[in-house]
PDB file of C-alpha atoms in Angstrom:
ATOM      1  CA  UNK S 144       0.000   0.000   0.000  1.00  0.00           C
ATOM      2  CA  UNK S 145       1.288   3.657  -0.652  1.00  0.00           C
ATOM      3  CA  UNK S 146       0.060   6.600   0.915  1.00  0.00           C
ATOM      4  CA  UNK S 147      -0.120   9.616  -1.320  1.00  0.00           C
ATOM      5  CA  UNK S 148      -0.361  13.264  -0.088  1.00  0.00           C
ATOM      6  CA  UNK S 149      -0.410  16.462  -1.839  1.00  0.00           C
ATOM      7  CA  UNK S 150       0.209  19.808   0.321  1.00  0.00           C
ATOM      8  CA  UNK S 151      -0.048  23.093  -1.079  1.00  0.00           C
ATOM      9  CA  UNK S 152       2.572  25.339  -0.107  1.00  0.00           C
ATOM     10  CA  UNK S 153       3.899  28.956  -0.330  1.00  0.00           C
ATOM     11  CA  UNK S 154       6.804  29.802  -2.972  1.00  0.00           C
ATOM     12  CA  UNK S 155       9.802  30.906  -1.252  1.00  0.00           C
ATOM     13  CA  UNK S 156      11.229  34.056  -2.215  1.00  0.00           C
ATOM     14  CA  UNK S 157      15.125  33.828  -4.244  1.00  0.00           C
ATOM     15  CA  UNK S 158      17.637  34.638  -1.342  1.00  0.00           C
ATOM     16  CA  UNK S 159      14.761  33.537   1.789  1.00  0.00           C
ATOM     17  CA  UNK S 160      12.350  35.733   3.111  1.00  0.00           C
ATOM     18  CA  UNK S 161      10.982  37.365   6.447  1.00  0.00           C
ATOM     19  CA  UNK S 162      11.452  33.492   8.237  1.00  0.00           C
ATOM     20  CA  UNK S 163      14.616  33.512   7.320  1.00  0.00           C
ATOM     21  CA  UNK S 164      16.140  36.971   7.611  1.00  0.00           C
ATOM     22  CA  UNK S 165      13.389  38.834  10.113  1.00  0.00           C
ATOM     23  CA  UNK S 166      10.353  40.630   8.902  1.00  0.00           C
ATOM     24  CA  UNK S 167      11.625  44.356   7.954  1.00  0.00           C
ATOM     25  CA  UNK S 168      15.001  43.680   6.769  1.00  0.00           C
ATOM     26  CA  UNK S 169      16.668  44.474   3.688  1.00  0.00           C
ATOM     27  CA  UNK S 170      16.204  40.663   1.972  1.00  0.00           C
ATOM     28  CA  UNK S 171      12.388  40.677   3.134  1.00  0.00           C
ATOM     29  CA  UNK S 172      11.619  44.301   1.966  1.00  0.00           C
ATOM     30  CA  UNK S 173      13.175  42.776  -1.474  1.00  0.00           C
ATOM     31  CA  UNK S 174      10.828  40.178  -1.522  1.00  0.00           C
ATOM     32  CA  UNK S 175       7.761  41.844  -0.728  1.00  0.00           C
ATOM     33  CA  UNK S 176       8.597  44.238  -3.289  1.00  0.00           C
ATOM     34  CA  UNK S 177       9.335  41.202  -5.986  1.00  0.00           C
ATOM     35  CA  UNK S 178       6.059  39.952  -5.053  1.00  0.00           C
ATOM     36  CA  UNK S 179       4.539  43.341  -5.724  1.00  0.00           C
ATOM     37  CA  UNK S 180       5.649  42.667  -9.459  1.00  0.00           C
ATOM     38  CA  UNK S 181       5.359  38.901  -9.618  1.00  0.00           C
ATOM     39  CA  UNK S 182       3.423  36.855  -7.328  1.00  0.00           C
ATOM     40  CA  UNK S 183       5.801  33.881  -6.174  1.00  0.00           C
ATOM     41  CA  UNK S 184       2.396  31.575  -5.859  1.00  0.00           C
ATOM     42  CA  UNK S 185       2.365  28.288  -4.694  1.00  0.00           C
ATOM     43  CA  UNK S 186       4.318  25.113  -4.744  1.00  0.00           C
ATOM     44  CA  UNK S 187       3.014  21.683  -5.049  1.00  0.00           C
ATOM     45  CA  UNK S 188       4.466  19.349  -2.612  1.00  0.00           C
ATOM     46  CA  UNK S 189       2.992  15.583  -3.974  1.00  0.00           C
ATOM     47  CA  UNK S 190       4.800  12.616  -1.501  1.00  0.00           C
ATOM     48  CA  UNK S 191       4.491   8.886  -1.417  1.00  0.00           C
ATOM     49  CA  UNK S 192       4.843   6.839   1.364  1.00  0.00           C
ATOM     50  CA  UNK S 193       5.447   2.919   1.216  1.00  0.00           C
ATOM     51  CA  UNK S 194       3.454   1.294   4.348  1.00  0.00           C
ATOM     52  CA  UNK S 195       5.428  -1.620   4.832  1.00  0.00           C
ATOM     53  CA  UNK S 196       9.304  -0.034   4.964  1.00  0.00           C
ATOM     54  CA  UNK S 197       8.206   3.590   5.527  1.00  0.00           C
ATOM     55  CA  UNK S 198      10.285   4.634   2.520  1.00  0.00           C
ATOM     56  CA  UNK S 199       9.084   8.140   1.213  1.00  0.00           C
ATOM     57  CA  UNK S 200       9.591  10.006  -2.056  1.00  0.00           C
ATOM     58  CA  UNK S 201       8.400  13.359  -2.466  1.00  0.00           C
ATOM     59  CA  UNK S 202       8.648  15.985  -5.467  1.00  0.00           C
ATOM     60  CA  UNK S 203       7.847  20.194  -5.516  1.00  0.00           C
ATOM     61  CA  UNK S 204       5.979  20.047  -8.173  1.00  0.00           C
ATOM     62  CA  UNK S 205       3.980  23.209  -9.793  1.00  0.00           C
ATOM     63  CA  UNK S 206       0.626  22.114  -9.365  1.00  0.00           C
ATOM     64  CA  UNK S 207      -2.112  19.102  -8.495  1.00  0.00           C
ATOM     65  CA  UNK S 208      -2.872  18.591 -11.918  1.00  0.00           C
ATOM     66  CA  UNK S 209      -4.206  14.677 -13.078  1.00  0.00           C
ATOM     67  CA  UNK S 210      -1.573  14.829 -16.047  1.00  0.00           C
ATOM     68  CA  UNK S 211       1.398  15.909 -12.706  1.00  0.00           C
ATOM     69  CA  UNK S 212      -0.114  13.535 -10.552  1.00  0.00           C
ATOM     70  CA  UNK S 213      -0.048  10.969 -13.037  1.00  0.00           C
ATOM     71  CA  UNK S 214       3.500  11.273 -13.916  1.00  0.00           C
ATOM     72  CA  UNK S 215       4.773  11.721 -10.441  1.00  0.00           C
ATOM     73  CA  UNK S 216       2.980   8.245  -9.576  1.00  0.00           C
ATOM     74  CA  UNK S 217       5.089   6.653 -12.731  1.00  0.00           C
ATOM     75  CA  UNK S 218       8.183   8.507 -10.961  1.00  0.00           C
ATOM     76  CA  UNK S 219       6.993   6.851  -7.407  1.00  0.00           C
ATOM     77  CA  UNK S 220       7.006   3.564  -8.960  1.00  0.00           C
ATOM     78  CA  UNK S 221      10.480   3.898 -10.365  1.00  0.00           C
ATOM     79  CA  UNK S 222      12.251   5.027  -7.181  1.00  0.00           C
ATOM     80  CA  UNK S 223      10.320   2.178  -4.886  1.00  0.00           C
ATOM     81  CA  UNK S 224      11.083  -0.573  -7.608  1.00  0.00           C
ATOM     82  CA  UNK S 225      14.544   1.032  -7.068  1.00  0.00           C
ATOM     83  CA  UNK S 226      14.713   0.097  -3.967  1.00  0.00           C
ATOM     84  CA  UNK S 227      13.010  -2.943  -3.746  1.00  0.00           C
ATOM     85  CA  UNK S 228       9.829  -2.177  -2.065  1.00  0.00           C
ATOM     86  CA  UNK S 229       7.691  -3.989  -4.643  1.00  0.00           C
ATOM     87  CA  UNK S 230       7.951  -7.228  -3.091  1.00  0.00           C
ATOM     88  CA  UNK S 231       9.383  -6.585   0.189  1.00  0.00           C
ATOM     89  CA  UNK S 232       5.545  -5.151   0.734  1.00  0.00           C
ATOM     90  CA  UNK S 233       4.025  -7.987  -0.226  1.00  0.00           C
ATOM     91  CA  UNK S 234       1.367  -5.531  -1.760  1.00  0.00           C
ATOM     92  CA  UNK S 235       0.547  -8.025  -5.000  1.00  0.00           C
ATOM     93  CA  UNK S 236      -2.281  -6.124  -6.817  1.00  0.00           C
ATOM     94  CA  UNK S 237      -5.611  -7.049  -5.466  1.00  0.00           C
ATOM     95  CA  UNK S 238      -8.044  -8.531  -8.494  1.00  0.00           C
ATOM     96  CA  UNK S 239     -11.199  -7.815  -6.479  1.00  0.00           C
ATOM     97  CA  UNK S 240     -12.794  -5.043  -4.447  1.00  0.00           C
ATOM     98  CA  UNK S 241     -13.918  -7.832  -1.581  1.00  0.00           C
ATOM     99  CA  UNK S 242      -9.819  -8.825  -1.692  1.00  0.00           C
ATOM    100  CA  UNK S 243      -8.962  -5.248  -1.209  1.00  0.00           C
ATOM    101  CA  UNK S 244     -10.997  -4.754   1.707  1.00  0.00           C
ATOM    102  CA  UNK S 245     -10.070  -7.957   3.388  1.00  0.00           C
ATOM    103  CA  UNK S 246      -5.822  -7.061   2.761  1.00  0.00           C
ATOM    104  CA  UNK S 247      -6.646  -3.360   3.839  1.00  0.00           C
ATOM    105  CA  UNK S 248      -8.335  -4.711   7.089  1.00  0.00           C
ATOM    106  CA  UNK S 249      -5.586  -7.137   7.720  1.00  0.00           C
ATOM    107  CA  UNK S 250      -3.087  -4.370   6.941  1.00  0.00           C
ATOM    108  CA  UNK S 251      -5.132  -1.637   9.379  1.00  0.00           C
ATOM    109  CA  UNK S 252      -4.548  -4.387  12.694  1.00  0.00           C
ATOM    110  CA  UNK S 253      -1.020  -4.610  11.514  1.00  0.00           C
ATOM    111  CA  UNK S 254      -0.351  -1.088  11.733  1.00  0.00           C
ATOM    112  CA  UNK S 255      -1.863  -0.416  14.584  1.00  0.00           C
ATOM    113  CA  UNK S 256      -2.140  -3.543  17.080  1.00  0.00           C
ATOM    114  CA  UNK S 257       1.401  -4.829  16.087  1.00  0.00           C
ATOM    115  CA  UNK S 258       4.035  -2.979  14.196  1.00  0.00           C
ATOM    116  CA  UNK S 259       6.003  -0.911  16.382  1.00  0.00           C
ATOM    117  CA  UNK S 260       6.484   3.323  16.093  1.00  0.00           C
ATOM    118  CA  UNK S 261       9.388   4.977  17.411  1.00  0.00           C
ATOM    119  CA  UNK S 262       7.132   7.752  18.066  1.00  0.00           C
ATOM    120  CA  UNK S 263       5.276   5.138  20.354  1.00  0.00           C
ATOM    121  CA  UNK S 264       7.995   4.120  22.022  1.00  0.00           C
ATOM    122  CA  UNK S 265       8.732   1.169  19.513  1.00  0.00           C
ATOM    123  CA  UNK S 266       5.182   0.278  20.721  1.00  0.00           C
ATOM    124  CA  UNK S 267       2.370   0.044  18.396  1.00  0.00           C
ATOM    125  CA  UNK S 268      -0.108   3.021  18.302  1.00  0.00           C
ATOM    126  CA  UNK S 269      -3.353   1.451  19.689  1.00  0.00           C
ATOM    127  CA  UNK S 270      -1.278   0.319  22.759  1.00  0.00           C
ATOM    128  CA  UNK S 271      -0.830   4.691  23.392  1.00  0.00           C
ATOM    129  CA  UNK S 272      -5.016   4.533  23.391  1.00  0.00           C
ATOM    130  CA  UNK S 273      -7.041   4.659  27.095  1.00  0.00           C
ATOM    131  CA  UNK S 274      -9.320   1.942  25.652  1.00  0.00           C
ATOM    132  CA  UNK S 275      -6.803  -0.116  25.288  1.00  0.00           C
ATOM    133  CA  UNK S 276      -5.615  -1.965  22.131  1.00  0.00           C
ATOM    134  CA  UNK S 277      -9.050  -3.159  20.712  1.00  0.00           C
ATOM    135  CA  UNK S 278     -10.427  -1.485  17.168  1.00  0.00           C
ATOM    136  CA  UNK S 279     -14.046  -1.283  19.088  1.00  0.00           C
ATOM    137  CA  UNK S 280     -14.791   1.887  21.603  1.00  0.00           C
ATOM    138  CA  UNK S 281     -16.739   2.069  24.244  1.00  0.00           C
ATOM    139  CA  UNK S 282     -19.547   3.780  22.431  1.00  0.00           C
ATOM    140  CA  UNK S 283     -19.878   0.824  19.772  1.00  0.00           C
ATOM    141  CA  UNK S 284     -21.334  -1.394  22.199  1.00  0.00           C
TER     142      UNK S 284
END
């Protein structure tokens, strides 16, 4: 499974701005004064994510545009079969919505009942939860 994600994102001026050299010196009065003439707009940042090995590729791109999209998810393929993810995922193409459902299930408990986070402590995420690890609350009784 790969997780895609597109954020939109402000340009950054040539040279930095404000964040970078403090709002009211010479570089940011530069920029603001750039932008004036030519607005810097927005970046495009599109990433993939592998869910088995965690292994991320991400691109600025200049918009969200299918025909971008669709050529940065060639360019995702490429670098992951690079780097072996395609079978180290096990994440064989499903034939069947009713397979797809039953893998993404399967893969869902995995994620969060067993594989450990180092932002959990090398503990799984459900196991962070006051319920405790099931994938049924209280109010679903």
């Amino acid at each position: 499974m790969v997780h895609v994600d597109i954020k939109k994102v402000g340009r950054i001026p040539d040279g930095g701005g404000r964040r970078v050299h403090g709002r009211g010196s010479v570089q940011d009065l530069a920029a603001r004064a750039a932008a004036t003439r030519r607005r810097p707009g927005y970046a495009f940042l599109h990433t993939a994510v592998d869910g088995y090995s965690r292994l991320a590729y991400t691109e600025a791109l200049d918009d969200d545009k299918a025909v971008t999209v669709i050529g940065f998810m060639f360019r995702v393929r490429a670098f992951f079969a690079a780097h072996g993810t395609t079978r180290s995922s096990g994440s064989s193409p499903t034939t069947t919505p009713a397979t797809r459902r039953k893998t993404s299930a399967l893969w869902n408990i995995h994620y969060n009942y067993h594989r450990p986070h180092s932002a959990a402590g090398d503990r799984p995420p459900a196991s962070r939860l006051h319920t405790g690890v099931t994938n049924v609350t209280a109010s679903y009784n």
